[in-house]
Amino acid sequence: MEIDLERLPRLRITLQFAVPVALGLFYMRAAGHFDFTPDATYVCLRSAQNVAQGSGFAFNAGESVLSVAGPLWPLLIAAGTALGLDPFVVAKVLDLVFASFAILAFQALVLTMTENRAIAVVAAVALTFDAWLLQRAGTGMETSLALLLTLVAVRHAYMLDRLSFAAAAALLTLTRPEGALLFFWVLLLHLHRNVKVFFREWKGPVALYAGIVGLWVLYAVNAFGLSELVLGETPQAAVSMGEAVLSAAFVVFGAQGAPFLVMIAAVILLRRWLLGEDWRTLGLVIGWPLILVLIYIVQGGQSGPKYLVPMLPLILAGLCWILSLVEPSRLVSVRVAAVTGLAAVVISVGTSQAIYAFSSIPRMKSFTSVMQTGLKPMAYWIRNNSPRDAQVVAPEVGMIGYISERRVWEPISLVSRLTSRPTTGVSYDHVMTTGYYRSIVQPQFVIDQSTTKERLASDSLRPVMTAELTNPEQLTSGYVFLTLYRVDQ
């Protein structure tokens, strides 16, 4: 039930300014690690540069290797680049802008589902403290855009605005391939026993979706081949099933653990009434996140915040929706439901902030140190001391390729599929120590990452510079050595 705000002026003013103030704090905190830039960001930046120059979506210009999750994000950066703007700044600013709009879209989604402004504002403020969203906002990646489009698509699906949902889902698919799964999941949720009714309601949205996505599919298949398009970008770090489960559980429960558990308990308690109310909404707010997590686990990938952030807020939205149904169900008192829901949000914010302070920030600082004091000087050295057609083998290709403007290959990677396919099942250390990469490419420079200093040094591999850095995977102890080698043919 909506609160009469006219009778509570202080609450009305609080609700009016709560989200803008929370957004301001969100910006301030994100600015604290604005220099944190994953290597994948530089991969996208270089791809965007190639798009702006007419060289396609490949990381290394002219290669038939798809290096992006979808075309929309690099196209936006390329548009800024074509206008003479710095692609790095364009990516960073757009990321923060889309993160802000995503928070507002989340407020709109919760308001639509609950018809309660107070609940919507509390949910939106809570999202601004989400550790994973704070970590990803400002990285220059497509995560914030994917989150925004996911929330817009789910809201229109809930409202049965089929054409708008299809358009949002299509744009989401052009940002991340998981958008296709969301589109077909919603189709499945609305599948009628009467096929004629289903076809009449959804033929327009399906045609719109197919028309938008089909253009990209035709281009990508022609430019890169069907296999490149189907493989897409999924969690790349191959891990065991147990590790994949733990990775997903840490991300999900670290941010939305309490809301998730309370929501599941509420669903069990109110199951008969909820299923009669709107089982399709349950499919959106519970089914879709679970399906996505299960897909990542089955793929054997380490699903981090980059992949799960776009669906995590749906858990909180689901809790808000269920709490809004407590009063008409008359199965639980409104006061008990409100206190339980607020406690879940407070616990969620607390655990999320603990993860942000004690895990996310130290890791971001350590990773930034590796990039800035290790890879960046090497990239500039290669740029200033090598011919334009030089080739480089490196464990992280993004920054090296973006700064040096040379062809860069990664032994086992997303970008260099021509390299990674022959080395399937082979470790990075094996590829580097045996020189297996030389059977595929003939580089002029090699960058190696190891716990052993200059382990590849030989008559044919002469060290140029070495950086000793804190190992970002072992924050309490351990160091990693980055060494740039010149290859003597």
CSV table of C-alpha atoms in Angstrom, one decimal:
chain,number,residue,atom,x,y,z
A,1,MET,CA,0.0,0.0,0.0
A,2,GLU,CA,1.3,3.4,-0.9
A,3,ILE,CA,2.1,5.8,1.9
A,4,ASP,CA,0.2,9.1,2.0
A,5,LEU,CA,3.3,11.4,1.6
A,6,GLU,CA,1.2,14.6,1.8
A,7,ARG,CA,0.6,13.8,5.5
A,8,LEU,CA,4.3,13.1,6.1
A,9,PRO,CA,6.2,16.1,4.7
A,10,ARG,CA,9.5,15.1,6.2
A,11,LEU,CA,9.4,11.6,4.7
A,12,ARG,CA,8.3,13.1,1.4
A,13,ILE,CA,11.4,15.4,1.4
A,14,THR,CA,13.7,12.5,2.5
A,15,LEU,CA,12.4,10.3,-0.4
A,16,GLN,CA,12.8,13.2,-2.8
A,17,PHE,CA,16.5,13.8,-2.1
A,18,ALA,CA,17.6,10.3,-1.0
A,19,VAL,CA,18.5,9.0,-4.4
A,20,PRO,CA,20.3,12.1,-5.7
A,21,VAL,CA,22.4,12.2,-2.5
A,22,ALA,CA,23.1,8.5,-2.7
A,23,LEU,CA,24.2,8.9,-6.4
A,24,GLY,CA,26.5,11.7,-5.3
A,25,LEU,CA,28.1,9.4,-2.8
A,26,PHE,CA,28.3,6.7,-5.4
A,27,TYR,CA,30.2,9.0,-7.7
A,28,MET,CA,32.6,10.0,-5.0
A,29,ARG,CA,33.4,6.4,-4.1
A,30,ALA,CA,33.8,5.3,-7.7
A,31,ALA,CA,36.1,8.2,-8.3
A,32,GLY,CA,38.4,6.8,-5.6
A,33,HIS,CA,39.4,3.9,-7.9
A,34,PHE,CA,38.8,5.6,-11.3
A,35,ASP,CA,42.3,4.5,-12.3
A,36,PHE,CA,41.3,0.9,-12.0
A,37,THR,CA,41.1,-0.3,-15.6
A,38,PRO,CA,40.9,-4.0,-16.4
A,39,ASP,CA,43.0,-5.2,-19.3
A,40,ALA,CA,39.8,-6.2,-21.1
A,41,THR,CA,38.9,-2.5,-21.2
A,42,TYR,CA,42.0,-1.8,-23.4
A,43,VAL,CA,40.9,-4.7,-25.6
A,44,CYS,CA,37.6,-3.0,-26.2
A,45,LEU,CA,39.3,0.4,-26.7
A,46,ARG,CA,41.6,-0.9,-29.3
A,47,SER,CA,38.7,-2.7,-31.0
A,48,ALA,CA,36.8,0.6,-31.0
A,49,GLN,CA,39.7,2.4,-32.5
A,50,ASN,CA,39.8,-0.2,-35.3
A,51,VAL,CA,36.0,0.3,-35.8
A,52,ALA,CA,36.5,4.0,-36.1
A,53,GLN,CA,39.3,3.5,-38.6
A,54,GLY,CA,37.2,1.0,-40.6
A,55,SER,CA,39.2,-2.1,-39.6
A,56,GLY,CA,36.3,-4.0,-38.0
A,57,PHE,CA,35.8,-5.3,-34.5
A,58,ALA,CA,39.1,-7.3,-34.3
A,59,PHE,CA,41.7,-6.5,-31.7
A,60,ASN,CA,44.5,-6.8,-34.2
A,61,ALA,CA,43.4,-4.9,-37.3
A,62,GLY,CA,42.6,-7.0,-40.3
A,63,GLU,CA,42.2,-10.3,-38.4
A,64,SER,CA,39.0,-12.4,-38.6
A,65,VAL,CA,38.9,-12.8,-34.8
A,66,LEU,CA,36.0,-11.4,-32.8
A,67,SER,CA,37.4,-9.6,-29.7
A,68,VAL,CA,34.3,-8.1,-28.2
A,69,ALA,CA,31.2,-9.4,-26.4
A,70,GLY,CA,28.9,-7.4,-28.7
A,71,PRO,CA,29.1,-4.5,-31.1
A,72,LEU,CA,27.1,-1.8,-29.2
A,73,TRP,CA,29.7,-0.8,-26.6
A,74,PRO,CA,32.7,-0.5,-28.9
A,75,LEU,CA,30.4,1.4,-31.4
A,76,LEU,CA,29.6,3.9,-28.7
A,77,ILE,CA,33.3,4.4,-28.0
A,78,ALA,CA,34.1,4.5,-31.7
A,79,ALA,CA,31.5,7.3,-32.2
A,80,GLY,CA,33.3,9.4,-29.5
A,81,THR,CA,36.7,8.5,-31.1
A,82,ALA,CA,35.4,9.6,-34.5
A,83,LEU,CA,34.5,13.0,-33.0
A,84,GLY,CA,38.1,13.4,-31.9
A,85,LEU,CA,37.6,12.5,-28.2
A,86,ASP,CA,40.0,10.3,-26.2
A,87,PRO,CA,38.5,6.7,-26.3
A,88,PHE,CA,39.8,6.1,-22.8
A,89,VAL,CA,37.9,9.1,-21.4
A,90,VAL,CA,34.8,8.3,-23.5
A,91,ALA,CA,34.6,4.7,-22.1
A,92,LYS,CA,35.1,5.8,-18.5
A,93,VAL,CA,32.6,8.6,-18.6
A,94,LEU,CA,30.0,6.6,-20.4
A,95,ASP,CA,30.4,3.7,-17.9
A,96,LEU,CA,29.7,6.0,-15.0
A,97,VAL,CA,26.7,7.7,-16.8
A,98,PHE,CA,25.1,4.3,-17.6
A,99,ALA,CA,25.7,3.1,-14.0
A,100,SER,CA,23.8,6.2,-12.8
A,101,PHE,CA,20.9,5.6,-15.2
A,102,ALA,CA,20.9,1.9,-14.2
A,103,ILE,CA,20.3,3.0,-10.6
A,104,LEU,CA,17.4,5.2,-11.7
A,105,ALA,CA,16.1,2.4,-13.9
A,106,PHE,CA,16.2,0.1,-10.9
A,107,GLN,CA,14.1,2.5,-8.9
A,108,ALA,CA,11.6,2.7,-11.8
A,109,LEU,CA,11.5,-1.1,-12.0
A,110,VAL,CA,10.8,-1.5,-8.2
A,111,LEU,CA,8.2,1.3,-8.3
A,112,THR,CA,6.4,-0.4,-11.2
A,113,MET,CA,6.4,-3.8,-9.4
A,114,THR,CA,5.5,-2.6,-6.0
A,115,GLU,CA,3.6,0.7,-6.6
A,116,ASN,CA,5.3,1.9,-3.4
A,117,ARG,CA,7.6,4.9,-3.7
A,118,ALA,CA,9.2,4.4,-0.3
A,119,ILE,CA,10.2,0.8,-1.1
A,120,ALA,CA,11.6,1.9,-4.5
A,121,VAL,CA,13.7,4.6,-3.0
A,122,VAL,CA,15.1,2.4,-0.3
A,123,ALA,CA,16.0,-0.3,-2.9
A,124,ALA,CA,17.7,2.3,-5.2
A,125,VAL,CA,19.7,3.7,-2.4
A,126,ALA,CA,20.8,0.2,-1.3
A,127,LEU,CA,21.9,-0.5,-4.9
A,128,THR,CA,24.3,2.5,-4.8
A,129,PHE,CA,26.2,0.7,-2.0
A,130,ASP,CA,26.5,-2.6,-4.0
A,131,ALA,CA,30.2,-3.7,-3.9
A,132,TRP,CA,30.2,-5.2,-7.3
A,133,LEU,CA,28.5,-2.3,-9.0
A,134,LEU,CA,30.9,0.1,-7.3
A,135,GLN,CA,33.8,-2.1,-8.4
A,136,ARG,CA,32.7,-2.3,-12.1
A,137,ALA,CA,31.4,1.3,-12.5
A,138,GLY,CA,34.1,3.5,-14.1
A,139,THR,CA,36.2,0.6,-15.5
A,140,GLY,CA,35.3,1.5,-19.0
A,141,MET,CA,33.6,-1.9,-19.7
A,142,GLU,CA,30.1,-2.6,-20.9
A,143,THR,CA,28.8,-3.9,-17.5
A,144,SER,CA,26.9,-0.8,-16.5
A,145,LEU,CA,25.2,-0.6,-20.0
A,146,ALA,CA,24.3,-4.3,-19.7
A,147,LEU,CA,22.8,-3.7,-16.3
A,148,LEU,CA,20.8,-0.7,-17.5
A,149,LEU,CA,19.4,-2.6,-20.5
A,150,THR,CA,18.6,-5.6,-18.4
A,151,LEU,CA,16.6,-3.5,-16.0
A,152,VAL,CA,14.8,-1.7,-18.8
A,153,ALA,CA,14.0,-5.0,-20.5
A,154,VAL,CA,12.7,-6.7,-17.4
A,155,ARG,CA,10.5,-3.7,-16.5
A,156,HIS,CA,8.9,-3.7,-20.0
A,157,ALA,CA,8.4,-7.5,-19.8
A,158,TYR,CA,6.7,-7.0,-16.4
A,159,MET,CA,4.4,-4.3,-17.9
A,160,LEU,CA,3.7,-6.6,-20.9
A,161,ASP,CA,5.0,-3.8,-23.2
A,162,ARG,CA,6.2,-6.4,-25.7
A,163,LEU,CA,7.7,-4.2,-28.4
A,164,SER,CA,9.7,-2.1,-25.9
A,165,PHE,CA,10.9,-5.3,-24.2
A,166,ALA,CA,12.0,-6.7,-27.6
A,167,ALA,CA,13.9,-3.5,-28.4
A,168,ALA,CA,15.6,-3.4,-25.0
A,169,ALA,CA,16.5,-7.2,-25.2
A,170,ALA,CA,17.9,-6.7,-28.7
A,171,LEU,CA,20.2,-3.9,-27.5
A,172,LEU,CA,21.2,-6.0,-24.5
A,173,THR,CA,22.0,-8.9,-26.9
A,174,LEU,CA,24.2,-6.4,-28.9
A,175,THR,CA,26.0,-5.6,-25.6
A,176,ARG,CA,26.3,-9.0,-24.1
A,177,PRO,CA,25.1,-12.3,-25.7
A,178,GLU,CA,23.2,-13.3,-22.6
A,179,GLY,CA,20.5,-10.9,-23.8
A,180,ALA,CA,19.3,-13.6,-26.2
A,181,LEU,CA,18.8,-16.0,-23.3
A,182,LEU,CA,16.7,-13.4,-21.5
A,183,PHE,CA,14.6,-12.8,-24.6
A,184,PHE,CA,13.8,-16.5,-25.1
A,185,TRP,CA,13.3,-17.0,-21.4
A,186,VAL,CA,10.5,-14.3,-21.4
A,187,LEU,CA,9.0,-15.9,-24.5
A,188,LEU,CA,8.9,-19.2,-22.7
A,189,LEU,CA,7.3,-17.7,-19.6
A,190,HIS,CA,4.5,-16.3,-21.9
A,191,LEU,CA,4.0,-19.4,-24.0
A,192,HIS,CA,0.3,-20.1,-24.1
A,193,ARG,CA,-1.4,-23.4,-24.7
A,194,ASN,CA,-3.1,-21.6,-27.5
A,195,VAL,CA,-0.4,-21.2,-30.1
A,196,LYS,CA,-2.5,-18.8,-32.2
A,197,VAL,CA,-2.8,-16.4,-29.3
A,198,PHE,CA,0.9,-16.6,-28.5
A,199,PHE,CA,1.8,-16.0,-32.1
A,200,ARG,CA,-0.6,-13.0,-32.4
A,201,GLU,CA,0.8,-11.4,-29.3
A,202,TRP,CA,4.5,-12.0,-30.0
A,203,LYS,CA,5.0,-12.0,-33.7
A,204,GLY,CA,5.7,-8.3,-33.8
A,205,PRO,CA,8.2,-8.3,-30.9
A,206,VAL,CA,10.0,-11.4,-32.3
A,207,ALA,CA,10.3,-9.7,-35.7
A,208,LEU,CA,11.6,-6.5,-34.2
A,209,TYR,CA,14.2,-8.5,-32.1
A,210,ALA,CA,15.2,-10.6,-35.1
A,211,GLY,CA,15.5,-7.5,-37.3
A,212,ILE,CA,17.8,-5.7,-34.9
A,213,VAL,CA,20.0,-8.6,-33.9
A,214,GLY,CA,19.9,-10.2,-37.3
A,215,LEU,CA,21.9,-7.4,-38.8
A,216,TRP,CA,24.8,-8.0,-36.4
A,217,VAL,CA,24.6,-11.8,-36.9
A,218,LEU,CA,24.8,-11.5,-40.7
A,219,TYR,CA,27.8,-9.1,-40.4
A,220,ALA,CA,29.6,-11.2,-37.8
A,221,VAL,CA,29.1,-14.5,-39.6
A,222,ASN,CA,30.4,-12.9,-42.8
A,223,ALA,CA,33.4,-11.2,-41.1
A,224,PHE,CA,34.4,-13.7,-38.5
A,225,GLY,CA,32.6,-17.0,-39.1
A,226,LEU,CA,29.8,-18.7,-37.2
A,227,SER,CA,32.1,-20.3,-34.7
A,228,GLU,CA,33.4,-17.0,-33.5
A,229,LEU,CA,29.9,-15.6,-33.0
A,230,VAL,CA,28.7,-18.7,-31.2
A,231,LEU,CA,31.6,-18.8,-28.8
A,232,GLY,CA,31.0,-15.3,-27.8
A,233,GLU,CA,32.6,-14.0,-24.6
A,234,THR,CA,31.9,-16.2,-21.5
A,235,PRO,CA,33.9,-16.6,-18.3
A,236,GLN,CA,37.3,-17.6,-19.6
A,237,ALA,CA,39.2,-18.9,-16.6
A,238,ALA,CA,38.6,-22.6,-16.7
A,239,VAL,CA,38.0,-24.0,-13.1
A,240,SER,CA,36.5,-27.0,-11.6
A,241,MET,CA,32.7,-27.3,-10.9
A,242,GLY,CA,33.3,-26.7,-7.2
A,243,GLU,CA,35.4,-23.6,-7.8
A,244,ALA,CA,32.8,-22.3,-10.3
A,245,VAL,CA,30.0,-22.8,-7.7
A,246,LEU,CA,32.1,-21.0,-4.9
A,247,SER,CA,32.9,-18.2,-7.3
A,248,ALA,CA,29.3,-17.6,-8.2
A,249,ALA,CA,28.1,-18.0,-4.6
A,250,PHE,CA,30.6,-15.4,-3.3
A,251,VAL,CA,29.4,-12.8,-5.9
A,252,VAL,CA,25.7,-13.5,-5.4
A,253,PHE,CA,25.7,-13.8,-1.6
A,254,GLY,CA,28.3,-11.1,-1.1
A,255,ALA,CA,25.9,-8.6,-2.6
A,256,GLN,CA,22.4,-10.0,-2.3
A,257,GLY,CA,22.7,-12.9,0.2
A,258,ALA,CA,20.2,-11.7,2.8
A,259,PRO,CA,17.6,-10.5,0.3
A,260,PHE,CA,17.9,-13.8,-1.6
A,261,LEU,CA,17.4,-15.9,1.5
A,262,VAL,CA,14.5,-13.8,2.7
A,263,MET,CA,12.9,-13.9,-0.7
A,264,ILE,CA,13.2,-17.7,-0.9
A,265,ALA,CA,11.7,-18.0,2.5
A,266,ALA,CA,8.8,-15.7,1.5
A,267,VAL,CA,8.2,-17.7,-1.7
A,268,ILE,CA,8.0,-20.9,0.3
A,269,LEU,CA,5.7,-19.3,2.9
A,270,LEU,CA,3.4,-17.6,0.3
A,271,ARG,CA,3.9,-20.2,-2.5
A,272,ARG,CA,0.2,-20.9,-3.1
A,273,TRP,CA,-0.9,-17.3,-3.1
A,274,LEU,CA,2.1,-16.1,-5.1
A,275,LEU,CA,1.7,-18.8,-7.8
A,276,GLY,CA,-1.9,-17.7,-8.2
A,277,GLU,CA,-0.8,-14.0,-8.3
A,278,ASP,CA,1.8,-13.9,-11.0
A,279,TRP,CA,4.1,-16.9,-11.5
A,280,ARG,CA,5.7,-15.1,-14.5
A,281,THR,CA,7.2,-12.5,-12.3
A,282,LEU,CA,8.7,-15.2,-10.1
A,283,GLY,CA,10.3,-16.5,-13.3
A,284,LEU,CA,11.8,-13.1,-14.0
A,285,VAL,CA,13.2,-12.2,-10.6
A,286,ILE,CA,14.2,-15.7,-9.4
A,287,GLY,CA,14.3,-18.0,-12.5
A,288,TRP,CA,16.3,-15.7,-14.8
A,289,PRO,CA,19.2,-15.1,-12.2
A,290,LEU,CA,19.4,-18.8,-11.3
A,291,ILE,CA,19.4,-19.9,-15.0
A,292,LEU,CA,22.2,-17.4,-15.8
A,293,VAL,CA,24.3,-18.6,-12.8
A,294,LEU,CA,23.8,-22.2,-13.7
A,295,ILE,CA,24.9,-21.6,-17.3
A,296,TYR,CA,28.1,-20.0,-16.1
A,297,ILE,CA,28.8,-22.9,-13.7
A,298,VAL,CA,28.1,-25.6,-16.3
A,299,GLN,CA,30.5,-23.8,-18.7
A,300,GLY,CA,33.2,-24.2,-16.1
A,301,GLY,CA,34.0,-20.5,-16.0
A,302,GLN,CA,34.9,-18.4,-13.0
A,303,SER,CA,31.9,-16.1,-13.1
A,304,GLY,CA,32.9,-12.8,-11.4
A,305,PRO,CA,31.1,-9.5,-11.0
A,306,LYS,CA,31.6,-8.6,-14.6
A,307,TYR,CA,29.2,-11.3,-15.7
A,308,LEU,CA,26.7,-11.3,-12.8
A,309,VAL,CA,26.2,-7.6,-12.0
A,310,PRO,CA,23.5,-7.2,-14.7
A,311,MET,CA,21.3,-9.7,-13.0
A,312,LEU,CA,22.0,-9.3,-9.3
A,313,PRO,CA,19.6,-6.3,-8.6
A,314,LEU,CA,16.7,-8.5,-9.8
A,315,ILE,CA,17.0,-10.4,-6.6
A,316,LEU,CA,16.5,-7.3,-4.5
A,317,ALA,CA,13.6,-6.2,-6.9
A,318,GLY,CA,12.0,-9.6,-6.3
A,319,LEU,CA,12.2,-9.3,-2.6
A,320,CYS,CA,10.6,-5.8,-2.8
A,321,TRP,CA,7.8,-7.2,-5.0
A,322,ILE,CA,7.0,-10.0,-2.6
A,323,LEU,CA,7.0,-7.7,0.4
A,324,SER,CA,4.5,-5.4,-1.5
A,325,LEU,CA,2.1,-8.4,-1.8
A,326,VAL,CA,2.2,-9.3,1.9
A,327,GLU,CA,-0.8,-7.0,2.9
A,328,PRO,CA,-3.2,-8.3,0.3
A,329,SER,CA,-2.2,-11.9,1.0
A,330,ARG,CA,-3.0,-11.4,4.7
A,331,LEU,CA,-0.7,-14.3,5.5
A,332,VAL,CA,1.9,-12.2,7.3
A,333,SER,CA,1.6,-8.9,9.1
A,334,VAL,CA,2.8,-5.8,7.3
A,335,ARG,CA,5.0,-4.8,10.2
A,336,VAL,CA,6.8,-8.2,10.3
A,337,ALA,CA,7.3,-8.1,6.5
A,338,ALA,CA,8.6,-4.5,6.6
A,339,VAL,CA,11.1,-5.2,9.5
A,340,THR,CA,12.3,-8.4,7.8
A,341,GLY,CA,12.8,-6.7,4.5
A,342,LEU,CA,14.6,-3.7,5.9
A,343,ALA,CA,16.8,-6.0,8.0
A,344,ALA,CA,17.7,-8.0,4.9
A,345,VAL,CA,18.6,-4.8,3.0
A,346,VAL,CA,20.7,-3.5,5.9
A,347,ILE,CA,22.6,-6.8,6.2
A,348,SER,CA,23.1,-6.9,2.4
A,349,VAL,CA,24.5,-3.3,2.4
A,350,GLY,CA,26.8,-4.2,5.4
A,351,THR,CA,28.2,-7.4,3.9
A,352,SER,CA,28.6,-5.7,0.5
A,353,GLN,CA,30.5,-2.8,2.0
A,354,ALA,CA,32.8,-5.2,4.0
A,355,ILE,CA,33.6,-7.0,0.7
A,356,TYR,CA,34.2,-3.7,-1.0
A,357,ALA,CA,36.5,-2.3,1.7
A,358,PHE,CA,38.5,-5.5,2.5
A,359,SER,CA,38.5,-7.4,-0.8
A,360,SER,CA,37.6,-5.2,-3.8
A,361,ILE,CA,39.7,-2.1,-3.0
A,362,PRO,CA,42.9,-4.0,-2.1
A,363,ARG,CA,42.6,-6.1,-5.3
A,364,MET,CA,41.9,-3.1,-7.5
A,365,LYS,CA,44.9,-1.2,-6.1
A,366,SER,CA,47.2,-4.3,-6.5
A,367,PHE,CA,46.0,-4.8,-10.1
A,368,THR,CA,46.4,-1.1,-10.9
A,369,SER,CA,50.0,-1.3,-9.6
A,370,VAL,CA,50.7,-4.2,-11.9
A,371,MET,CA,49.3,-2.4,-14.9
A,372,GLN,CA,50.8,1.0,-14.2
A,373,THR,CA,54.3,0.1,-13.0
A,374,GLY,CA,54.7,-3.2,-14.9
A,375,LEU,CA,52.9,-3.4,-18.3
A,376,LYS,CA,52.6,0.3,-19.1
A,377,PRO,CA,56.4,1.1,-19.2
A,378,MET,CA,56.9,-2.1,-21.3
A,379,ALA,CA,54.1,-1.0,-23.7
A,380,TYR,CA,55.7,2.4,-24.2
A,381,TRP,CA,59.2,0.9,-24.7
A,382,ILE,CA,57.9,-1.4,-27.4
A,383,ARG,CA,56.1,1.5,-29.1
A,384,ASN,CA,59.3,3.6,-29.1
A,385,ASN,CA,61.8,0.8,-30.0
A,386,SER,CA,60.1,-1.5,-32.5
A,387,PRO,CA,58.9,-1.4,-36.2
A,388,ARG,CA,55.2,-0.9,-36.8
A,389,ASP,CA,54.8,-4.5,-38.0
A,390,ALA,CA,56.4,-6.0,-34.8
A,391,GLN,CA,54.5,-8.8,-33.0
A,392,VAL,CA,54.4,-9.4,-29.3
A,393,VAL,CA,53.4,-12.3,-27.1
A,394,ALA,CA,52.0,-11.2,-23.7
A,395,PRO,CA,49.9,-12.6,-20.9
A,396,GLU,CA,47.7,-9.5,-20.9
A,397,VAL,CA,47.2,-8.1,-24.4
A,398,GLY,CA,44.9,-5.1,-23.9
A,399,MET,CA,47.2,-2.4,-22.5
A,400,ILE,CA,50.2,-3.6,-24.5
A,401,GLY,CA,48.3,-3.5,-27.8
A,402,TYR,CA,46.4,-0.3,-27.1
A,403,ILE,CA,49.6,1.7,-26.2
A,404,SER,CA,52.2,0.1,-28.4
A,405,GLU,CA,49.9,-0.1,-31.4
A,406,ARG,CA,51.6,-3.4,-32.4
A,407,ARG,CA,50.1,-6.9,-33.0
A,408,VAL,CA,49.8,-8.6,-29.7
A,409,TRP,CA,49.1,-12.3,-29.1
A,410,GLU,CA,48.0,-14.0,-25.9
A,411,PRO,CA,48.9,-17.7,-25.4
A,412,ILE,CA,45.5,-18.7,-24.0
A,413,SER,CA,43.1,-15.9,-24.4
A,414,LEU,CA,39.8,-14.5,-25.6
A,415,VAL,CA,41.4,-12.3,-28.2
A,416,SER,CA,43.9,-14.5,-29.9
A,417,ARG,CA,41.7,-17.5,-30.8
A,418,LEU,CA,44.2,-18.6,-33.4
A,419,THR,CA,46.6,-19.1,-30.5
A,420,SER,CA,44.3,-20.4,-27.9
A,421,ARG,CA,42.7,-23.2,-29.9
A,422,PRO,CA,45.9,-25.2,-30.5
A,423,THR,CA,46.8,-24.9,-26.8
A,424,THR,CA,43.4,-26.1,-25.4
A,425,GLY,CA,44.1,-27.9,-22.1
A,426,VAL,CA,47.7,-26.7,-21.9
A,427,SER,CA,48.7,-24.3,-19.1
A,428,TYR,CA,50.2,-20.9,-19.6
A,429,ASP,CA,53.5,-22.0,-18.0
A,430,HIS,CA,53.8,-24.9,-20.4
A,431,VAL,CA,53.2,-22.7,-23.4
A,432,MET,CA,55.8,-20.1,-22.3
A,433,THR,CA,58.6,-22.4,-21.0
A,434,THR,CA,58.5,-24.8,-24.0
A,435,GLY,CA,58.1,-21.9,-26.5
A,436,TYR,CA,55.1,-23.6,-28.0
A,437,TYR,CA,53.7,-20.2,-29.1
A,438,ARG,CA,56.5,-20.1,-31.7
A,439,SER,CA,54.8,-22.8,-33.7
A,440,ILE,CA,51.9,-20.4,-34.3
A,441,VAL,CA,53.5,-16.9,-34.3
A,442,GLN,CA,57.0,-15.5,-34.7
A,443,PRO,CA,57.1,-12.5,-32.2
A,444,GLN,CA,59.9,-10.0,-31.9
A,445,PHE,CA,59.1,-9.4,-28.2
A,446,VAL,CA,57.8,-11.6,-25.4
A,447,ILE,CA,56.4,-10.6,-22.1
A,448,ASP,CA,56.3,-13.3,-19.4
A,449,GLN,CA,54.6,-13.3,-16.0
A,450,SER,CA,56.1,-15.7,-13.4
A,451,THR,CA,57.1,-16.1,-9.8
A,452,THR,CA,60.7,-16.8,-11.0
A,453,LYS,CA,62.7,-13.8,-12.2
A,454,GLU,CA,63.7,-13.9,-15.9
A,455,ARG,CA,62.9,-17.6,-16.2
A,456,LEU,CA,62.9,-17.5,-20.0
A,457,ALA,CA,66.3,-15.8,-20.4
A,458,SER,CA,68.5,-17.4,-23.0
A,459,ASP,CA,70.6,-16.6,-26.1
A,460,SER,CA,67.4,-16.1,-28.1
A,461,LEU,CA,65.4,-14.4,-25.4
A,462,ARG,CA,67.3,-11.4,-24.0
A,463,PRO,CA,65.7,-9.5,-21.0
A,464,VAL,CA,65.0,-5.8,-21.7
A,465,MET,CA,63.3,-4.9,-18.4
A,466,THR,CA,61.8,-6.6,-15.4
A,467,ALA,CA,59.3,-5.4,-12.9
A,468,GLU,CA,58.8,-7.0,-9.5
A,469,LEU,CA,55.2,-6.5,-8.3
A,470,THR,CA,52.8,-7.7,-5.6
A,471,ASN,CA,50.9,-10.7,-7.0
A,472,PRO,CA,47.3,-9.6,-7.2
A,473,GLU,CA,46.1,-13.2,-6.7
A,474,GLN,CA,48.1,-13.4,-3.4
A,475,LEU,CA,47.6,-10.2,-1.6
A,476,THR,CA,49.0,-11.3,1.7
A,477,SER,CA,52.2,-12.8,0.3
A,478,GLY,CA,53.9,-13.5,-2.9
A,479,TYR,CA,55.4,-11.5,-5.8
A,480,VAL,CA,55.2,-11.8,-9.5
A,481,PHE,CA,57.9,-10.8,-12.0
A,482,LEU,CA,57.0,-9.3,-15.4
A,483,THR,CA,59.8,-9.5,-17.9
A,484,LEU,CA,60.0,-8.0,-21.4
A,485,TYR,CA,62.3,-10.1,-23.7
A,486,ARG,CA,63.7,-9.2,-27.1
A,487,VAL,CA,63.6,-12.2,-29.4
A,488,ASP,CA,66.9,-12.7,-31.3
A,489,GLN,CA,66.1,-14.7,-34.5
